[in-house]
Short mmCIF file of C-alpha atoms and ligand atoms in Angstrom, two decimals:
data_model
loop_
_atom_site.label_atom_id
_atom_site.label_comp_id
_atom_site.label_asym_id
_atom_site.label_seq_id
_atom_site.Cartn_x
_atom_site.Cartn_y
_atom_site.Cartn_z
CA UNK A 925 49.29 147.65 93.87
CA UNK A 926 51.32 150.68 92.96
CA UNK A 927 49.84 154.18 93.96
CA UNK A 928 50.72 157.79 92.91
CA UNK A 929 50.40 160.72 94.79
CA UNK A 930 50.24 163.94 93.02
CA UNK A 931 51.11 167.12 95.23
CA UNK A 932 54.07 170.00 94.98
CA UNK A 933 56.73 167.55 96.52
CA UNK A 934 59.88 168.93 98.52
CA UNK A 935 62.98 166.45 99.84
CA UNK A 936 66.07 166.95 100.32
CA UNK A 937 68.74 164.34 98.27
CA UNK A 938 71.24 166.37 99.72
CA UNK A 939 71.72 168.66 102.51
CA UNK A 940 72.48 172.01 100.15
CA UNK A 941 69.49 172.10 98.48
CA UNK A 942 65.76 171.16 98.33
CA UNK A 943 64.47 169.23 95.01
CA UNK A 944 61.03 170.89 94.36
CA UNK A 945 58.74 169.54 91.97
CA UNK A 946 55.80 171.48 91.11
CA UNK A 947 52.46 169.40 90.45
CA UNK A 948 54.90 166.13 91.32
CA UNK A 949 54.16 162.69 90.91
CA UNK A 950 55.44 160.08 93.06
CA UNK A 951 54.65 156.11 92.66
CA UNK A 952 54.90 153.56 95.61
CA UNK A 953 54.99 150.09 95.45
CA UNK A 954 52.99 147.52 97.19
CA UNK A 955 56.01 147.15 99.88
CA UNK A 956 55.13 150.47 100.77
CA UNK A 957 58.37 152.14 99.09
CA UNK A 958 58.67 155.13 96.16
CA UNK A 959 59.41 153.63 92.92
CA UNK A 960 59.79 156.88 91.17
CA UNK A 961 59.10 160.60 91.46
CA UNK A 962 59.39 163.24 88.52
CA UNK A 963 57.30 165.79 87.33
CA UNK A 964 55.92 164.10 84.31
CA UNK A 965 53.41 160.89 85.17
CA UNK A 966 54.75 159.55 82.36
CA UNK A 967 58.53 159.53 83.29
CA UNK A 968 57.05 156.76 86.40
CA UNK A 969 56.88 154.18 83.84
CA UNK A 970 53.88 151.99 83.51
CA UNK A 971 51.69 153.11 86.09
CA UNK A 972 48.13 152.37 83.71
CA UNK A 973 47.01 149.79 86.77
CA UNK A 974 47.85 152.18 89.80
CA UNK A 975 45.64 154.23 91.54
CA UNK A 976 46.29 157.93 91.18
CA UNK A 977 45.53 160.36 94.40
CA UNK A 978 45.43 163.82 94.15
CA UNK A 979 46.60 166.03 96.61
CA UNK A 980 46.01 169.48 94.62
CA UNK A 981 47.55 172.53 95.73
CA UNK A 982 48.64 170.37 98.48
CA UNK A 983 53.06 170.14 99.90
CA UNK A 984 54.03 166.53 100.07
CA UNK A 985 57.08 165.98 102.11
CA UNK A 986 59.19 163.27 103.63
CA UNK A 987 57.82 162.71 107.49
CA UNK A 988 59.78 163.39 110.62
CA UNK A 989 62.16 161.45 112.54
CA UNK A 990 62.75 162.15 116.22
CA UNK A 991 65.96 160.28 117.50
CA UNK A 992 66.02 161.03 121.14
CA UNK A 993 63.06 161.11 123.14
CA UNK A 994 61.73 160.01 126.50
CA UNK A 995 58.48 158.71 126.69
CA UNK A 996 58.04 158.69 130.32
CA UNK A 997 59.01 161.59 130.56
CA UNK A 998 55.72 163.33 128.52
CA UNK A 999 53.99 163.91 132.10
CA UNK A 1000 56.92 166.85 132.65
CA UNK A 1001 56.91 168.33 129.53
CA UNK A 1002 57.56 172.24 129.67
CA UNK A 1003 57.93 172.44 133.67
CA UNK A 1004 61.16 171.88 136.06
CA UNK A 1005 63.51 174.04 133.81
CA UNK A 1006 64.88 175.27 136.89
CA UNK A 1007 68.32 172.98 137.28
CA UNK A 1008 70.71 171.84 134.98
CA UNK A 1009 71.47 167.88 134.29
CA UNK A 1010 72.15 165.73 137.69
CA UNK A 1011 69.92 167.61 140.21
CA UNK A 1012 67.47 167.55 137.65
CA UNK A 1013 67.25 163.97 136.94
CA UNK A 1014 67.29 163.37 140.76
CA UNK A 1015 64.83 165.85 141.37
CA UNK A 1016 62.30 165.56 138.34
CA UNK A 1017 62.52 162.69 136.56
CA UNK A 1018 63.94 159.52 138.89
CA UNK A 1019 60.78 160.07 140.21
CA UNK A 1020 58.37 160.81 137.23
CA UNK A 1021 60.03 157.38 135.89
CA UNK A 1022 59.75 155.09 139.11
CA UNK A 1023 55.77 155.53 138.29
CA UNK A 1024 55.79 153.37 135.00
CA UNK A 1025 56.18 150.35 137.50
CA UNK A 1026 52.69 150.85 137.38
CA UNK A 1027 51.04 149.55 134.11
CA UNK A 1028 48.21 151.61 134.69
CA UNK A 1029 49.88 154.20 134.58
CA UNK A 1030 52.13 153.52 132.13
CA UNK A 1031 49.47 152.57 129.53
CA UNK A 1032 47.73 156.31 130.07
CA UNK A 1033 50.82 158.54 129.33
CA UNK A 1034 52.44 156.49 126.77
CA UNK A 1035 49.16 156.98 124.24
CA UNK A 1036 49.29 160.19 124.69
CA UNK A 1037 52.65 159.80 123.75
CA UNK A 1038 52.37 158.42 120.95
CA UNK A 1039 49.15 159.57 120.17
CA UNK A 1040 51.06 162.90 120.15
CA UNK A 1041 54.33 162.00 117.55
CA UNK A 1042 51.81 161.22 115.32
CA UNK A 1043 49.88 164.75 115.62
CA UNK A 1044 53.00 166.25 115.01
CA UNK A 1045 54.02 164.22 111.73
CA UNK A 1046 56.99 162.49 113.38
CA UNK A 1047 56.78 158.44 112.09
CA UNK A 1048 59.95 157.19 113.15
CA UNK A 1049 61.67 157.67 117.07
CA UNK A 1050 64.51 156.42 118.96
CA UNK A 1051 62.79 156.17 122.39
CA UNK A 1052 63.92 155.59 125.57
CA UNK A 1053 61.27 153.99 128.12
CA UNK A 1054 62.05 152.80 131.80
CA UNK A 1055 63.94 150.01 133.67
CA UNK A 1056 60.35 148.12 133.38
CA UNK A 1057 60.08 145.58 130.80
CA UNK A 1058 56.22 144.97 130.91
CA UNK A 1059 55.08 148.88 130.04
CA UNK A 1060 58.48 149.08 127.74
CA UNK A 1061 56.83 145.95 125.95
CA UNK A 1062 53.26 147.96 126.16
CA UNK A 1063 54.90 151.12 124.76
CA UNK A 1064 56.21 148.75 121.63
CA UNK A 1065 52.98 147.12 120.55
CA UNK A 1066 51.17 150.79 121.13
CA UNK A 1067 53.67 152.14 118.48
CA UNK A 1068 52.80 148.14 116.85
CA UNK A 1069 48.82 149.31 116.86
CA UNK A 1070 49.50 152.60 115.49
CA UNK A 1071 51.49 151.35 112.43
CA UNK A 1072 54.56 153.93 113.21
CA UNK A 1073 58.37 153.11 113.23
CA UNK A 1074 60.37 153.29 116.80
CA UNK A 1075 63.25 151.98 118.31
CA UNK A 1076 62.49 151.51 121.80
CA UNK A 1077 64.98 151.01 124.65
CA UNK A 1078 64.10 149.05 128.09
CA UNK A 1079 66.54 151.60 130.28
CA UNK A 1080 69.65 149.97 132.06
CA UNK A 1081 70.46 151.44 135.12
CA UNK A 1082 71.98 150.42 138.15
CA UNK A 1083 73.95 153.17 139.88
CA UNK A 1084 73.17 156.70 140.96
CA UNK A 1085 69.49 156.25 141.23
CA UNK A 1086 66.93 155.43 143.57
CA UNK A 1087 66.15 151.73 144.69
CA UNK A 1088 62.71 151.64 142.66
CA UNK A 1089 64.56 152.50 139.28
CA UNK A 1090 67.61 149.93 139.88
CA UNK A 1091 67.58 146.97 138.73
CA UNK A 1092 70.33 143.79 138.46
CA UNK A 1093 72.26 142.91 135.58
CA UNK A 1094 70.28 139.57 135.41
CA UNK A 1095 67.45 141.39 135.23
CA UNK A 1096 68.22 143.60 132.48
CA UNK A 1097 69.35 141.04 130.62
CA UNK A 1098 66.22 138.86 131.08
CA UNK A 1099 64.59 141.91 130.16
CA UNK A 1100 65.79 142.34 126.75
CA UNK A 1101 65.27 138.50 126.53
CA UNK A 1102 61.81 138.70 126.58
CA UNK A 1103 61.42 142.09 124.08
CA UNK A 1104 63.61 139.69 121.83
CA UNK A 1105 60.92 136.99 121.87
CA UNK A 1106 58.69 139.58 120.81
CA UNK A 1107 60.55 140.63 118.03
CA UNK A 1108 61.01 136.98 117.02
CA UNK A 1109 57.23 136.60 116.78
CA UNK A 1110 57.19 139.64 114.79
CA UNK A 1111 59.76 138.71 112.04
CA UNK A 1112 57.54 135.31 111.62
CA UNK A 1113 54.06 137.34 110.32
CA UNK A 1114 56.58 139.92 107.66
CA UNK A 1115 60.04 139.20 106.59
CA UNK A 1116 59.91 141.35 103.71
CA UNK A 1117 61.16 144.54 105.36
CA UNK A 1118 62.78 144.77 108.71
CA UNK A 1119 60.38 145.15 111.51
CA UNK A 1120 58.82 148.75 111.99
CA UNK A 1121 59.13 148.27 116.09
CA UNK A 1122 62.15 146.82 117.67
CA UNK A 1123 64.16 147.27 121.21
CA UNK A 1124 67.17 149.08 121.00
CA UNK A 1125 69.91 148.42 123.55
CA UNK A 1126 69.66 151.39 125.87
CA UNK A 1127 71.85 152.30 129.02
CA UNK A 1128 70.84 155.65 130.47
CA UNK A 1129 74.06 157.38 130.52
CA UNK A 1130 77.79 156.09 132.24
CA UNK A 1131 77.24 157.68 135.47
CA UNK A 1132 73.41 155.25 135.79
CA UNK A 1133 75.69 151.72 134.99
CA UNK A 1134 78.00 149.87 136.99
CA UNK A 1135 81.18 148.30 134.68
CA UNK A 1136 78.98 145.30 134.57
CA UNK A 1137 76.13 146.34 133.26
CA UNK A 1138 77.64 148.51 130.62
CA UNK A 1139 79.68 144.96 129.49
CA UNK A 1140 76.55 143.22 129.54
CA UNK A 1141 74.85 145.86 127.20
CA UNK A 1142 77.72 145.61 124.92
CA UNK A 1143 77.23 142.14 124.89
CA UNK A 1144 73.73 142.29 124.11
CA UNK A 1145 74.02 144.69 121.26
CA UNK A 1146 76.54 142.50 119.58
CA UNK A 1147 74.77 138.87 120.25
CA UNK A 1148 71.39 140.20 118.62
CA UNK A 1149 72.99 142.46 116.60
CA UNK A 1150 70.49 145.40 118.18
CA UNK A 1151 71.61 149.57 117.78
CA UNK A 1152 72.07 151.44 120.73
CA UNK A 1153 71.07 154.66 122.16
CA UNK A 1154 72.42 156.74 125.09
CA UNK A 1155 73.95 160.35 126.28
CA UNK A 1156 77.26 161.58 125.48
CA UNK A 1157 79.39 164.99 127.01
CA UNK A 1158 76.23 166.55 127.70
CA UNK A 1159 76.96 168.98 130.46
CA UNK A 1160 80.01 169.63 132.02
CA UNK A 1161 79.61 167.95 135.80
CA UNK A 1162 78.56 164.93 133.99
CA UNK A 1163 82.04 164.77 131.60
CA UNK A 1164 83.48 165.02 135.56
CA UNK A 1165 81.85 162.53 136.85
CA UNK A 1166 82.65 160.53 133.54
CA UNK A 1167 85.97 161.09 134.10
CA UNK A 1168 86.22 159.80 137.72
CA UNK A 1169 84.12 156.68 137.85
CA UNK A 1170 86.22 155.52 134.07
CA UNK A 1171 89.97 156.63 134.81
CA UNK A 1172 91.29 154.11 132.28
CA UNK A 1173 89.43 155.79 129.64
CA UNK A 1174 90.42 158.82 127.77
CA UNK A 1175 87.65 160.34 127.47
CA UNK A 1176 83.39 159.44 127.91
CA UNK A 1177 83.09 158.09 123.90
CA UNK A 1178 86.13 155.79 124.69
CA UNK A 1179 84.29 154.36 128.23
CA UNK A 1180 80.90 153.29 125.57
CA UNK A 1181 83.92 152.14 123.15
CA UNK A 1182 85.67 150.06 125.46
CA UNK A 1183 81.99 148.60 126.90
CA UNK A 1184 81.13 147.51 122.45
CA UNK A 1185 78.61 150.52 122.69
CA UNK A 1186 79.79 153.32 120.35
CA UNK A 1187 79.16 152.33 116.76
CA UNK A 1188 79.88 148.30 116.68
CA UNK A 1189 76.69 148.09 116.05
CA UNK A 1190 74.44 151.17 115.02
CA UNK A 1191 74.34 153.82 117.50
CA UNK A 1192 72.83 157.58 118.05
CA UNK A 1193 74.54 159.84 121.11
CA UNK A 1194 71.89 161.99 122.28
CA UNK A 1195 73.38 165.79 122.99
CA UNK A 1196 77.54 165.67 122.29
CA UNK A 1197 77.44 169.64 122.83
CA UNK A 1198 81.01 169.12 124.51
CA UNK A 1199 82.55 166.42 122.08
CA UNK A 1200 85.86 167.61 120.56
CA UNK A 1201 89.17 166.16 119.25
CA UNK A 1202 89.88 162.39 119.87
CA UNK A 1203 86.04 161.75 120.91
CA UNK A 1204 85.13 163.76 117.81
CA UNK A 1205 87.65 161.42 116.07
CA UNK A 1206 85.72 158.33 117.19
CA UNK A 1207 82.64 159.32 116.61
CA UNK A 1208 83.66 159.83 112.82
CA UNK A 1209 85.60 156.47 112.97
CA UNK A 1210 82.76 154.66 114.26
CA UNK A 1211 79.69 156.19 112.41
CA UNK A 1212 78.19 157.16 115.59
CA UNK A 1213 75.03 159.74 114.79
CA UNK A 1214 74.75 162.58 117.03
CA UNK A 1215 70.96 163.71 118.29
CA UNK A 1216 71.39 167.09 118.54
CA UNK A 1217 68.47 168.38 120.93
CA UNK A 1218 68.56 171.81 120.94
CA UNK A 1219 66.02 173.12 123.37
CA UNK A 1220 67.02 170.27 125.89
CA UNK A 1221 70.68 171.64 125.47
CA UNK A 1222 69.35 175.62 126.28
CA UNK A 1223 66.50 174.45 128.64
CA UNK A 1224 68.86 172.76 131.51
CA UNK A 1225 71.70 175.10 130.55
CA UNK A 1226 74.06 172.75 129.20
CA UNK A 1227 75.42 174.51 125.79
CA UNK A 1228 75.54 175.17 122.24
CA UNK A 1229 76.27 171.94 120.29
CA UNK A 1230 78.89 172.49 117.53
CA UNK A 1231 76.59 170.65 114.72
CA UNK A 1232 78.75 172.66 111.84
CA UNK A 1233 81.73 171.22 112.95
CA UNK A 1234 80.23 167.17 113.09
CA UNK A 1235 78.86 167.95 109.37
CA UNK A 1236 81.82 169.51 108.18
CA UNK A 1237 83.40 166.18 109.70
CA UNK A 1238 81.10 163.97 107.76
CA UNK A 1239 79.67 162.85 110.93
CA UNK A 1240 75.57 161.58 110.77
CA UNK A 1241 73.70 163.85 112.85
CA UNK A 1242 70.01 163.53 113.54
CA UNK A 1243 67.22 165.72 115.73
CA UNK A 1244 65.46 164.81 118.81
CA UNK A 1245 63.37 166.69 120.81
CA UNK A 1246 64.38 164.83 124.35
CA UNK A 1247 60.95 165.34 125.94
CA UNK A 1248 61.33 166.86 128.51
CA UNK A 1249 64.51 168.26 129.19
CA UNK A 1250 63.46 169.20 125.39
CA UNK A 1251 59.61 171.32 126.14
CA UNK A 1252 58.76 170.38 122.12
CA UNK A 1253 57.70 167.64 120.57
CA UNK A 1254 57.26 168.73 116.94
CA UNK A 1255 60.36 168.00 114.97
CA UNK A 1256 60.07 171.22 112.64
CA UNK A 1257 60.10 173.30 115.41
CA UNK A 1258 63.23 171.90 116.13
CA UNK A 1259 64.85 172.62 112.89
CA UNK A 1260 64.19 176.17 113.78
CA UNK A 1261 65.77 175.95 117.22
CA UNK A 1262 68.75 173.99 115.48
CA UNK A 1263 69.50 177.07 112.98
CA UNK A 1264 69.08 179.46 115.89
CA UNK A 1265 71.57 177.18 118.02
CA UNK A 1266 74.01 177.22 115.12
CA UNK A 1267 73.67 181.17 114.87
CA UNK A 1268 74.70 181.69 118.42
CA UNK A 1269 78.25 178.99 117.61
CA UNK A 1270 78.52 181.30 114.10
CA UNK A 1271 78.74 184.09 116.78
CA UNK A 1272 81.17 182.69 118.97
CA UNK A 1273 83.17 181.53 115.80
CA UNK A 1274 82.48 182.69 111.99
CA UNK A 1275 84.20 179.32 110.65
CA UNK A 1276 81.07 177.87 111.83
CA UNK A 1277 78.71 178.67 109.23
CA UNK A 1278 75.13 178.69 110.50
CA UNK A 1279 72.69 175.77 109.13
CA UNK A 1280 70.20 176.59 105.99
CA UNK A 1281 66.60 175.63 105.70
CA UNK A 1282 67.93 172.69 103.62
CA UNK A 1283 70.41 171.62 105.97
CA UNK A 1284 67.87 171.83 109.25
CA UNK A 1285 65.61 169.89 106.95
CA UNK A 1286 67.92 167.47 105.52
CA UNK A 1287 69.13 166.99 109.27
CA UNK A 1288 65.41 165.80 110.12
CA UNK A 1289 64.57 163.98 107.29
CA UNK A 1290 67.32 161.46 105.41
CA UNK A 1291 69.93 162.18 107.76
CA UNK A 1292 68.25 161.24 111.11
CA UNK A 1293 66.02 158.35 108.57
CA UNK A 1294 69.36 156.51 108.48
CA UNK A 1295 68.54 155.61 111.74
CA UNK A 1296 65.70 153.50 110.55
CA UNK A 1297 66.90 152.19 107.48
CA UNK A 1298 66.02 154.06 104.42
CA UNK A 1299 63.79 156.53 105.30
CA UNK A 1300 63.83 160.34 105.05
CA UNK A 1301 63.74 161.09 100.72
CA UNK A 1302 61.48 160.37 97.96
CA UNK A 1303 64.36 158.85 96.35
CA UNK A 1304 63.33 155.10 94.85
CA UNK A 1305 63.64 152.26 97.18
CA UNK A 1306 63.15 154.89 99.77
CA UNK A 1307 60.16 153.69 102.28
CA UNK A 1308 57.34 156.32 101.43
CA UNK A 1309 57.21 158.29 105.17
CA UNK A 1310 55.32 161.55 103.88
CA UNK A 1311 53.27 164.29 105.37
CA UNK A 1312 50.81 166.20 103.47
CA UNK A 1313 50.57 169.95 104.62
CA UNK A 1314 47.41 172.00 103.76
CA UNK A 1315 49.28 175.53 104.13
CA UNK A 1316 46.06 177.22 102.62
CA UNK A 1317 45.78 178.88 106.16
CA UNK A 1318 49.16 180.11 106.09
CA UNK A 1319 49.45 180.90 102.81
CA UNK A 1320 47.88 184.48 102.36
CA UNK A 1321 50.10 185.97 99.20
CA UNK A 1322 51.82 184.55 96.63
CA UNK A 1323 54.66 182.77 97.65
CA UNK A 1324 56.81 180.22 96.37
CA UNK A 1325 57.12 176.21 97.45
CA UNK A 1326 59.98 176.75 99.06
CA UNK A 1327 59.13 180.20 100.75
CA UNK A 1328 55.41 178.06 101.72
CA UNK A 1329 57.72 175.58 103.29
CA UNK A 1330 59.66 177.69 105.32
CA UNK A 1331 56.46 179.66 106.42
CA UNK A 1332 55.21 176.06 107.54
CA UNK A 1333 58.07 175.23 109.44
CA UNK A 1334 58.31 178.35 111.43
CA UNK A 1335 54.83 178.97 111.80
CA UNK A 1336 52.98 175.58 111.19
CA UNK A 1337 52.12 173.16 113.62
CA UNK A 1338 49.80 170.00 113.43
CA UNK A 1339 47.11 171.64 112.52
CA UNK A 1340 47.98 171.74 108.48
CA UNK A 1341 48.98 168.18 108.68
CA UNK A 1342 46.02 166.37 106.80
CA UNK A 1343 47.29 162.98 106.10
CA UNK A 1344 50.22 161.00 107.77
CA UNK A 1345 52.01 157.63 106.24
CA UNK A 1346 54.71 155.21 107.09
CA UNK A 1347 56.09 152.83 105.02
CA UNK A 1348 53.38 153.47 102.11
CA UNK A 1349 50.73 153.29 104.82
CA UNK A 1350 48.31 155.86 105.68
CA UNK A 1351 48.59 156.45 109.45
CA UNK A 1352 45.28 157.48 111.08
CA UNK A 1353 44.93 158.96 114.62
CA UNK A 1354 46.25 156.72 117.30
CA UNK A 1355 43.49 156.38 120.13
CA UNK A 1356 43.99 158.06 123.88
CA UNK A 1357 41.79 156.73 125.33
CA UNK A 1358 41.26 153.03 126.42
CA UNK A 1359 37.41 151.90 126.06
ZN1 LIG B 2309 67.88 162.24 126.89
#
């Protein structure tokens, strides 16, 4: 059955400007995606049969998308900020990581995890886990439970790392096997829309694969046609190291490009603060999306990510908060580090015209939702991923939708979020705690 939502609705269609439509209507079908939105309840068409629900004086926007995040990582959120990229992964997180071995464990810190993307409005992720397939597959049926949208990547690694969080290309590969068998299950109970929760071909970063593995991720991505995630000329020792261990390449996109894992099939590059000329050039060629993680890119000291200069270059670019080199996992916090970011490159270089509201939100919204299919606007055949924000606590004068949006963004958190949904679903609160 259709339904209607009536609230003050703000999207973004395109990145230069909000649409904002006081006391807005907007109708979603029983597949859970908007079949219209205008003003008028009328302009909807026949909507006599649906149910109308009325938000009042309430915002309704599009729900966040985080598309670069470790979950197994949540346990060092906001501590270790102390060294920048490869001592810190040695130092901090090999060994937070080797721990999700243990299902235990694992099952404990990945509710919270995702017990916490939903507090903070964010439906869909890109997520990287660990090497381990059984508490990657946990991780996927908790997002499953909780009705929410993620990509989630068993991590291949096999170089550069300790023994506990190395694993053999066979084993990788049997890996994904068995997250595939899962999805197959899936696709049998719904075929109508692609499945909310599927594995996403994931090798940590260059300098963590051997030739091998990389090929056999490539491979992978291209037999079952799966996206991939991974890191890209994030800090400057790692371009170095790049550069050494792939001499035939000409740069660190061309080593994924060579290996069938930069944009054959869909693909997000968490970081690219040091991407430039011909790797900027592929990236374009190839549709790769850039997750630009801001805080993780000041917090270990690795730059300023020229995010002007990939939009100006039609490139996608998407947010992610990179728990826990990033400290913050609420995605409209990171739209306000992401405008601050691009006012320190506007200093360093006026061609590069910081972002606007509508272009951080934009960024969040239906530029990362491309990522996940069509998600990210109220535009029809959009899936209906909202938030509803009770501002009333924020919202002490008279000020307009778009000024009580901004005021939400930068001073909001997920305490004015009052109802959640994903894919036309209502999301409630995932459970912590195991009985
Ligand atoms: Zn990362």
């Amino acid at each position: 059955m259709t339904k209607v939502y009536k609230a003050h609705i703000l999207y973004t269609k395109e990145q230069s400007r909000f649409e904002v439509l006081e006391n807005g209507y907007v109708a979603v079908d029983a597949n859970g995606c908007v079949s219209g939105v205008a003003t008028d309840i009328a302009a909807l068409g026949d909507t006599k049969d649906a149910e109308v629900i009325d938000f009042g004086d309430r915002l309704l926007i599009p729900a966040m998308n985080d598309v670069h995040v470790h979950a197994p990582q949540y346990r060092n959120q906001g501590i270790a900020m102390d060294l920048e990229l490869l001592p810190w992964l040695q130092s901090y997180t090999f060994p937070e990581e080797m721990k999700f071995a243990d299902q235990t464990y694992a099952e404990r810190m990945y509710r919270l995890f995702v017990h916490d993307l939903w507090r903070f409005g964010t439906m869909r992720a890109s997520v990287f886990a660990t090497i381990h397939t059984e508490s990657t597959r946990r991780l996927m049926q908790l997002f499953e439970e909780a009705g929410m949208g993620a990509l989630v990547g068993k991590v291949a690694m096999n170089r550069n790392c300790p023994e506990g969080l190395s694993e053999s290309v066979d084993n990788m590969i049997a890996g994904y096997k068995t997250l595939m068998m899962d999805e197959g299950k899936r696709k049998m109970e719904n075929d109508a829309l692609p499945q909310l929760v599927r594995p996403i071909i994931t090798p940590r970063f260059i300098p963590s694969c051997t030739p091998e593995m990389l090929c056999a991720c490539g491979e992978i991505a291209k037999k079952y046609q799966l996206p991939v995630q991974s890191h890209l000329s994030e800090n400057r020792d790692e371009i170095a190291m790049v550069a050494e261990l792939e001499p035939d390449s000409s740069g660190y996109g061309d080593a994924y490009y060579r290996y069938g894992l930069f944009g054959q099939t869909p693909t997000v590059m968490a970081h690219c603060v040091w991407t430039e000329g011909e790797e900027l050039e592929l990236m374009k060629r190839q549709g790769v999306m850039v997750a630009h993680c801001p805080t993780s890119n000041l917090n270990i000291a690795s730059g300023l990510a020229p995010i002007r200069t990939f939009l100006d270059a039609g490139i996608q670019v998407g947010l992610g908060s990179d728990i826990s080199g990033g400290h913050d996992l609420n995605i409209f916090r990171m739209m306000v580090y992401a405008i601050q970011v691009s006012k320190m490159c506007y200093q360093q270089n006026h061609d590069r015209k910081f972002l606007s509201l509508s272009e951080a939100f934009w960024i969040a919204t239906k530029s990362a939702g491309r990522f996940f299919g069509r998600v990210g606007s109220f535009e029809p055949g959009y899936e209906f991923d909202a938030l509803v924000i009770d501002d009333s606590g924020l919202n002490h004068d008279h000020y307009s939708l778009l000024h009580r949006l901004e005021r939400y963004i930068y001073l909001g958190d997920d305490r004015q979020i009052v109802h959640r949904f994903c894919r036309g679903k209502e999301i409630t609160e995932p459970k912590i705690h195991i009985k």
